[in-house]
Short mmCIF file of C-alpha atoms in Angstrom, two decimals:
data_model
loop_
_atom_site.label_atom_id
_atom_site.label_comp_id
_atom_site.label_asym_id
_atom_site.label_seq_id
_atom_site.Cartn_x
_atom_site.Cartn_y
_atom_site.Cartn_z
CA MET A 12 -36.83 -48.40 16.42
CA ALA A 13 -36.99 -46.01 13.22
CA GLY A 14 -39.32 -43.25 13.93
CA ARG A 15 -39.34 -43.74 17.74
CA PHE A 16 -37.55 -40.38 18.31
CA ALA A 17 -37.87 -37.24 16.62
CA PRO A 18 -34.91 -36.51 14.04
CA ARG A 19 -32.08 -34.44 15.65
CA THR A 20 -31.73 -30.93 14.00
CA ALA A 21 -28.58 -31.00 11.81
CA ARG A 22 -25.56 -29.11 13.22
CA PRO A 23 -24.13 -26.37 10.80
CA ALA A 24 -21.07 -27.71 9.14
CA LEU A 25 -17.66 -26.09 10.11
CA PRO A 26 -16.15 -23.68 7.52
CA SER A 27 -13.67 -26.34 6.61
CA GLN A 28 -16.22 -29.13 6.37
CA ALA A 29 -18.65 -27.32 4.16
CA ALA A 30 -19.33 -28.54 0.66
CA PRO A 31 -18.23 -26.34 -1.90
CA VAL A 32 -21.15 -23.96 -2.90
CA ARG A 33 -21.60 -22.34 -6.23
CA ARG A 34 -21.40 -18.50 -5.34
CA PRO A 35 -23.99 -16.45 -7.18
CA GLY A 36 -22.81 -13.50 -9.18
CA PRO A 37 -22.41 -10.07 -7.86
CA THR A 38 -25.53 -8.38 -6.91
CA ARG A 39 -26.41 -4.81 -8.20
CA GLU A 40 -25.56 -3.47 -4.62
CA GLU A 41 -22.15 -5.06 -4.86
CA THR A 42 -21.42 -3.69 -8.17
CA ALA A 43 -22.96 -0.11 -7.76
CA GLU A 44 -20.39 2.47 -7.20
CA ARG A 45 -20.85 5.33 -4.81
CA THR A 46 -18.67 8.53 -4.82
CA ARG A 47 -17.67 11.47 -2.73
CA GLU A 48 -15.28 14.11 -2.75
CA TRP A 49 -13.80 15.97 0.51
CA THR A 50 -11.48 18.80 1.04
CA PRO A 51 -9.16 18.39 3.79
CA PRO A 52 -8.99 21.04 6.31
CA GLY A 53 -4.91 21.22 5.80
CA PRO A 54 -2.11 19.16 4.63
CA LEU A 55 -2.88 15.58 4.23
CA ASP A 56 -0.41 12.66 3.46
CA LEU A 57 -2.51 9.62 2.51
CA ARG A 58 0.34 7.20 2.78
CA LEU A 59 1.12 8.45 6.50
CA VAL A 60 -2.53 8.47 7.46
CA LEU A 61 -3.54 5.14 6.10
CA SER A 62 -0.50 3.02 6.76
CA PRO A 63 -1.43 1.98 10.18
CA LEU A 64 -4.07 -0.26 8.61
CA ARG A 65 -1.74 -2.02 6.54
CA ARG A 66 -0.78 -5.53 7.94
CA GLY A 67 2.20 -6.23 5.92
CA PRO A 68 3.06 -6.11 2.28
CA ALA A 69 0.47 -8.78 1.23
CA ASP A 70 -2.34 -7.80 3.49
CA PRO A 71 -5.61 -9.06 1.73
CA THR A 72 -7.72 -6.13 3.12
CA PHE A 73 -5.45 -3.14 1.72
CA ARG A 74 -3.77 -2.29 -1.22
CA MET A 75 -1.95 0.76 -2.70
CA THR A 76 -1.84 0.75 -6.51
CA ARG A 77 0.42 2.49 -8.86
CA ASP A 78 -1.86 5.18 -9.62
CA GLY A 79 -1.43 6.24 -5.97
CA ALA A 80 -4.98 4.99 -4.87
CA PHE A 81 -5.47 3.32 -1.68
CA TRP A 82 -8.04 0.55 -1.58
CA ARG A 83 -9.37 -0.88 1.76
CA ALA A 84 -11.75 -3.79 2.23
CA THR A 85 -13.69 -4.11 5.50
CA ARG A 86 -16.74 -5.15 7.55
CA THR A 87 -18.94 -2.28 8.59
CA PRO A 88 -22.03 -2.28 10.73
CA GLU A 89 -23.89 -2.11 7.28
CA GLY A 90 -22.14 -5.25 5.91
CA PRO A 91 -18.93 -5.62 3.75
CA GLY A 92 -17.66 -2.82 1.76
CA THR A 93 -14.69 -1.63 -0.51
CA LEU A 94 -13.17 1.94 -0.31
CA ARG A 95 -10.98 3.65 -2.91
CA VAL A 96 -9.27 6.73 -1.87
CA ALA A 97 -7.11 9.05 -3.99
CA GLU A 98 -5.74 12.73 -3.95
CA ARG A 99 -7.05 14.84 -6.82
CA GLY A 100 -5.48 18.32 -6.71
CA GLY A 101 -5.88 19.11 -3.02
CA ARG A 102 -9.12 17.23 -2.89
CA ILE A 103 -9.76 13.66 -1.84
CA GLY A 104 -11.84 11.47 -4.29
CA ALA A 105 -13.45 8.34 -2.83
CA ALA A 106 -15.47 5.52 -4.38
CA ALA A 107 -17.04 2.69 -2.35
CA TRP A 108 -18.88 -0.61 -3.23
CA GLY A 109 -21.07 -3.05 -1.52
CA PRO A 110 -23.56 -2.91 1.41
CA GLY A 111 -21.31 -0.94 3.52
CA ALA A 112 -20.51 1.81 0.80
CA LYS A 113 -22.65 4.46 2.39
CA TRP A 114 -21.19 3.77 5.83
CA LEU A 115 -17.69 3.99 4.42
CA LEU A 116 -18.16 7.33 2.57
CA ALA A 117 -19.97 8.76 5.49
CA GLY A 118 -17.05 8.07 7.57
CA LEU A 119 -14.24 9.18 5.10
CA PRO A 120 -13.44 12.45 6.91
CA ALA A 121 -12.89 10.65 10.16
CA LEU A 122 -10.87 8.06 8.64
CA LEU A 123 -8.61 10.60 7.17
CA GLY A 124 -8.13 12.48 10.37
CA ALA A 125 -10.82 15.28 10.17
CA GLU A 126 -11.43 14.77 13.98
CA ASP A 127 -7.77 14.83 14.79
CA ASP A 128 -6.03 18.11 16.02
CA PRO A 129 -2.37 18.39 15.06
CA ASP A 130 -2.46 21.77 16.69
CA ALA A 131 -2.92 20.11 19.94
CA PHE A 132 0.45 18.72 20.17
CA THR A 133 3.47 21.28 21.27
CA PRO A 134 7.01 19.81 20.65
CA HIS A 135 9.38 19.90 23.77
CA HIS A 136 12.22 18.17 21.85
CA ARG A 137 14.11 19.49 18.63
CA LEU A 138 13.71 16.02 17.25
CA LEU A 139 9.95 16.12 17.29
CA ALA A 140 9.68 19.75 16.29
CA ALA A 141 11.83 18.92 13.05
CA ALA A 142 9.82 15.63 12.42
CA ARG A 143 6.59 17.55 12.79
CA HIS A 144 7.75 20.18 10.33
CA ARG A 145 8.90 17.60 7.92
CA ARG A 146 5.60 15.63 8.02
CA PRO A 147 2.88 18.39 8.12
CA GLY A 148 0.36 15.66 6.39
CA LEU A 149 0.28 13.50 9.42
CA ARG A 150 -3.12 12.99 11.00
CA LEU A 151 -4.33 10.14 13.17
CA LEU A 152 -7.02 8.33 11.54
CA ARG A 153 -10.24 7.00 13.04
CA THR A 154 -11.84 3.79 11.38
CA GLY A 155 -14.81 3.54 13.99
CA LEU A 156 -14.42 -0.08 13.97
CA VAL A 157 -13.00 -2.16 16.77
CA MET A 158 -12.80 -5.77 15.76
CA GLU A 159 -10.91 -5.25 12.36
CA SER A 160 -8.05 -3.80 14.30
CA LEU A 161 -8.51 -5.87 17.48
CA ILE A 162 -8.04 -9.30 16.04
CA PRO A 163 -4.73 -8.46 13.82
CA SER A 164 -3.36 -6.98 17.08
CA ILE A 165 -4.15 -10.02 19.15
CA LEU A 166 -2.31 -12.06 16.36
CA GLU A 167 0.73 -9.75 17.00
CA GLN A 168 0.94 -10.71 20.58
CA LYS A 169 4.67 -12.08 21.40
CA VAL A 170 5.49 -12.96 18.02
CA THR A 171 7.55 -11.58 15.11
CA THR A 172 5.46 -9.44 12.68
CA ASP A 173 6.10 -11.63 9.72
CA GLU A 174 4.55 -14.52 11.71
CA ALA A 175 1.57 -12.40 12.53
CA TYR A 176 1.29 -11.13 8.99
CA ARG A 177 1.38 -14.54 7.70
CA ALA A 178 -1.35 -15.58 10.15
CA TRP A 179 -3.58 -12.69 9.38
CA ARG A 180 -2.99 -13.44 5.57
CA LEU A 181 -4.00 -17.12 5.40
CA LEU A 182 -7.07 -16.49 7.86
CA ILE A 183 -8.61 -13.92 5.71
CA ARG A 184 -8.00 -15.61 2.46
CA ARG A 185 -9.42 -18.77 3.73
CA TYR A 186 -12.50 -17.58 5.77
CA GLY A 187 -12.96 -13.94 4.40
CA THR A 188 -15.06 -13.09 1.41
CA PRO A 189 -14.12 -11.40 -1.69
CA ALA A 190 -14.51 -7.72 -1.41
CA PRO A 191 -17.26 -6.07 -3.53
CA GLY A 192 -16.42 -3.83 -6.56
CA PRO A 193 -13.82 -4.03 -9.10
CA THR A 194 -11.35 -5.91 -6.91
CA ALA A 195 -10.84 -9.22 -8.69
CA ASP A 196 -7.36 -8.11 -9.89
CA LEU A 197 -6.34 -6.89 -6.37
CA GLY A 198 -7.24 -10.04 -4.66
CA LEU A 199 -8.98 -8.03 -1.83
CA HIS A 200 -10.88 -9.84 0.78
CA VAL A 201 -13.19 -8.79 3.70
CA MET A 202 -12.60 -10.22 7.03
CA PRO A 203 -14.99 -12.67 8.36
CA GLY A 204 -17.86 -11.79 10.67
CA ALA A 205 -17.76 -12.87 14.25
CA ARG A 206 -19.86 -16.11 13.83
CA THR A 207 -17.19 -17.39 11.09
CA TRP A 208 -14.23 -16.68 13.29
CA ALA A 209 -15.94 -18.58 16.30
CA MET A 210 -16.42 -21.61 13.89
CA ILE A 211 -12.61 -21.84 12.73
CA PRO A 212 -11.42 -25.36 13.87
CA SER A 213 -8.44 -25.61 16.12
CA TRP A 214 -6.15 -27.36 13.45
CA GLU A 215 -6.79 -24.40 11.15
CA TRP A 216 -5.31 -21.96 13.75
CA HIS A 217 -2.73 -24.31 14.13
CA LYS A 218 -2.06 -24.42 10.34
CA ALA A 219 -1.73 -20.52 10.53
CA GLY A 220 0.81 -20.70 13.11
CA VAL A 221 -1.42 -19.17 15.84
CA ASP A 222 -1.03 -20.72 19.25
CA THR A 223 -3.88 -21.71 21.56
CA LYS A 224 -3.47 -18.56 23.83
CA ARG A 225 -3.95 -16.16 20.94
CA SER A 226 -6.73 -18.24 19.16
CA SER A 227 -8.54 -18.49 22.62
CA THR A 228 -8.37 -14.81 23.02
CA ILE A 229 -9.90 -14.14 19.74
CA LEU A 230 -12.70 -16.53 20.38
CA ARG A 231 -13.48 -14.93 23.69
CA ALA A 232 -13.45 -11.50 21.87
CA VAL A 233 -15.87 -12.57 18.95
CA ARG A 234 -18.43 -13.72 21.40
CA VAL A 235 -19.00 -10.33 22.77
CA ALA A 236 -18.12 -8.53 19.45
CA PRO A 237 -20.95 -6.11 19.58
CA ARG A 238 -20.09 -4.80 23.05
CA LEU A 239 -16.38 -4.45 22.00
CA GLU A 240 -17.44 -2.69 19.03
CA GLU A 241 -19.39 -0.03 21.33
CA ALA A 242 -15.65 1.00 22.54
CA SER A 243 -15.26 2.96 19.43
CA ALA A 244 -17.59 5.76 20.55
CA MET A 245 -16.04 5.74 24.30
CA PRO A 246 -13.39 8.00 25.71
CA LEU A 247 -10.16 6.36 25.93
CA PRO A 248 -10.02 5.33 29.46
CA GLU A 249 -13.57 3.73 29.25
CA ALA A 250 -12.66 2.11 25.77
CA LYS A 251 -9.56 0.62 27.22
CA ALA A 252 -11.39 -0.77 30.26
CA ARG A 253 -13.83 -2.36 28.17
CA LEU A 254 -11.48 -4.23 25.78
CA GLU A 255 -9.24 -5.34 28.90
CA LEU A 256 -12.15 -6.88 30.45
CA ILE A 257 -11.26 -9.81 28.17
CA PRO A 258 -8.50 -12.17 29.31
CA GLY A 259 -5.91 -12.18 26.87
CA ILE A 260 -6.23 -8.41 26.19
CA GLY A 261 -3.84 -6.08 27.99
CA PRO A 262 -2.61 -2.70 27.59
CA TRP A 263 -0.57 -3.50 24.50
CA THR A 264 -3.43 -4.82 22.47
CA SER A 265 -5.91 -2.30 23.57
CA ALA A 266 -3.65 0.68 22.64
CA GLU A 267 -2.77 -0.94 19.15
CA THR A 268 -6.40 -1.44 18.58
CA LEU A 269 -7.81 2.21 19.82
CA GLN A 270 -5.01 3.88 18.15
CA ARG A 271 -6.83 2.85 14.77
CA SER A 272 -10.45 2.47 15.88
CA ASN A 273 -10.78 5.60 17.81
CA GLY A 274 -8.01 7.82 16.50
CA ALA A 275 -6.62 8.13 20.19
CA PRO A 276 -3.74 10.46 20.17
CA ASP A 277 -2.85 9.24 23.81
CA ALA A 278 -3.05 5.60 23.50
CA VAL A 279 0.47 4.99 23.97
CA THR A 280 1.78 1.44 23.30
CA VAL A 281 3.35 -0.05 26.38
CA GLY A 282 4.68 -3.57 26.87
CA ASP A 283 6.33 -3.35 23.22
CA TYR A 284 9.45 -5.24 22.51
CA HIS A 285 11.08 -2.45 20.61
CA LEU A 286 9.17 0.86 21.45
CA PRO A 287 10.67 1.91 24.75
CA GLY A 288 14.34 1.53 23.57
CA ILE A 289 13.38 3.63 20.50
CA VAL A 290 12.18 6.57 22.40
CA GLY A 291 14.65 6.20 25.11
CA HIS A 292 17.47 6.49 22.46
CA ALA A 293 15.62 9.36 20.45
CA LEU A 294 14.93 11.45 23.57
CA ALA A 295 17.47 10.51 26.17
CA ASP A 296 20.23 8.62 24.26
CA ASN A 297 19.30 5.40 26.35
CA ARG A 298 18.59 2.48 24.16
CA HIS A 299 17.96 0.23 26.99
CA ALA A 300 14.87 2.21 28.41
CA ASP A 301 11.86 0.42 29.89
CA ASP A 302 8.37 0.95 29.84
CA GLU A 303 8.61 3.18 33.01
CA GLU A 304 11.50 5.45 31.62
CA MET A 305 9.31 5.81 28.26
CA LEU A 306 6.43 7.03 30.07
CA THR A 307 8.45 9.50 32.04
CA LEU A 308 10.16 10.74 28.91
CA LEU A 309 6.74 11.14 27.23
CA SER A 310 5.04 12.75 30.23
CA PRO A 311 5.35 16.38 28.62
CA TYR A 312 3.07 15.09 25.75
CA GLU A 313 0.43 13.79 28.13
CA GLY A 314 -2.77 13.65 25.94
CA GLN A 315 -0.70 13.47 22.75
CA ARG A 316 1.79 10.48 23.55
CA HIS A 317 0.65 8.39 20.54
CA ARG A 318 1.24 11.24 18.17
CA ALA A 319 4.70 11.79 19.86
CA THR A 320 5.65 8.19 19.16
CA ARG A 321 4.46 8.40 15.54
CA LEU A 322 6.73 11.33 14.91
CA ILE A 323 9.76 9.58 16.69
CA LEU A 324 9.46 6.59 14.40
CA LEU A 325 9.09 9.11 11.36
CA ALA A 326 12.31 10.90 12.49
CA GLY A 327 14.21 7.81 11.78
CA ARG A 328 16.59 8.10 14.74
CA LEU A 329 16.39 4.42 15.75
CA PRO A 330 19.10 2.64 17.76
CA GLU A 331 21.76 0.36 15.97
CA ARG A 332 20.88 -3.27 16.26
CA ARG A 333 23.45 -5.06 18.39
CA GLY A 334 21.55 -8.05 19.63
CA PRO A 335 19.97 -11.09 17.76
CA ARG A 336 16.63 -10.76 16.35
CA MET A 337 13.82 -12.35 17.74
CA THR A 338 13.49 -15.97 16.37
CA PRO A 339 10.42 -16.43 14.24
CA GLY A 340 8.58 -19.75 15.41
CA ASN A 341 6.60 -22.07 13.09
CA ILE A 342 4.23 -23.98 15.19
CA ALA A 343 2.35 -25.21 11.92
CA ALA A 344 5.41 -27.42 11.32
CA LEU A 345 5.01 -29.17 14.73
#
């Protein structure tokens, strides 16, 4: 019977089954450094602006070094890239490496809040007025990248932050690629592309502590990743509607994503476990507020409700913990 049928085309190996390959040395494009300087239009606190991109203290895609520089590894439309940002006497100095370097440097002003308008916010509560006065360098970033914020936001659904950070860390280190540039000592990695996410086996999601509901949502999202990336250029209502077409992506996940990808000042996070109580306590001395009451309290800030919640969190007036904390799960041990 040999030779009677045409041989089948071999299926590509899954990431966990692929034979170890010898990685070639870095290309000239990966090692070449591009630089840019930019002067912000007003006070700018790099830590406040960039901190929403950090997913836990050991995030493989984000680092702050002792010299005050911020490092970010990401996957741009032009390919992987690494960005280093630091303040230099009132100016921002940036360096970038990799195929995505030009794209990252072109988007530097937007990333650091150049498209944000802090003057559009008028405080109606003394707490917010004081927080704004103490934090003049707060600006809302805009990455222009949807998937890099959407996937970790899905991982954070209905679990503790520690569980979500652990899953993100394990998956990026296993399936991501080393970041281009001088990042070996930092351990920076670029998140996988959509195809790699789609090929992660079910047992690897399980090892990372990600249940079927969240992994299935990610798989549905990466199948239409180019369409979801289009949301970064849409107004907030249309962008929310685009993301929420995917089963498993609701108002909480879309808001957490668009706050980062679009710099949306009104993308208020509803459905959060803690935020309604924090806002209720800060503005009405009601630690038991629900989403409806939170939205009522934030109604004077229509159009700037996300900025209002950032300022409330920065003010530090948080309700005292009285109940038990949410118990972390560990499905990987099952």
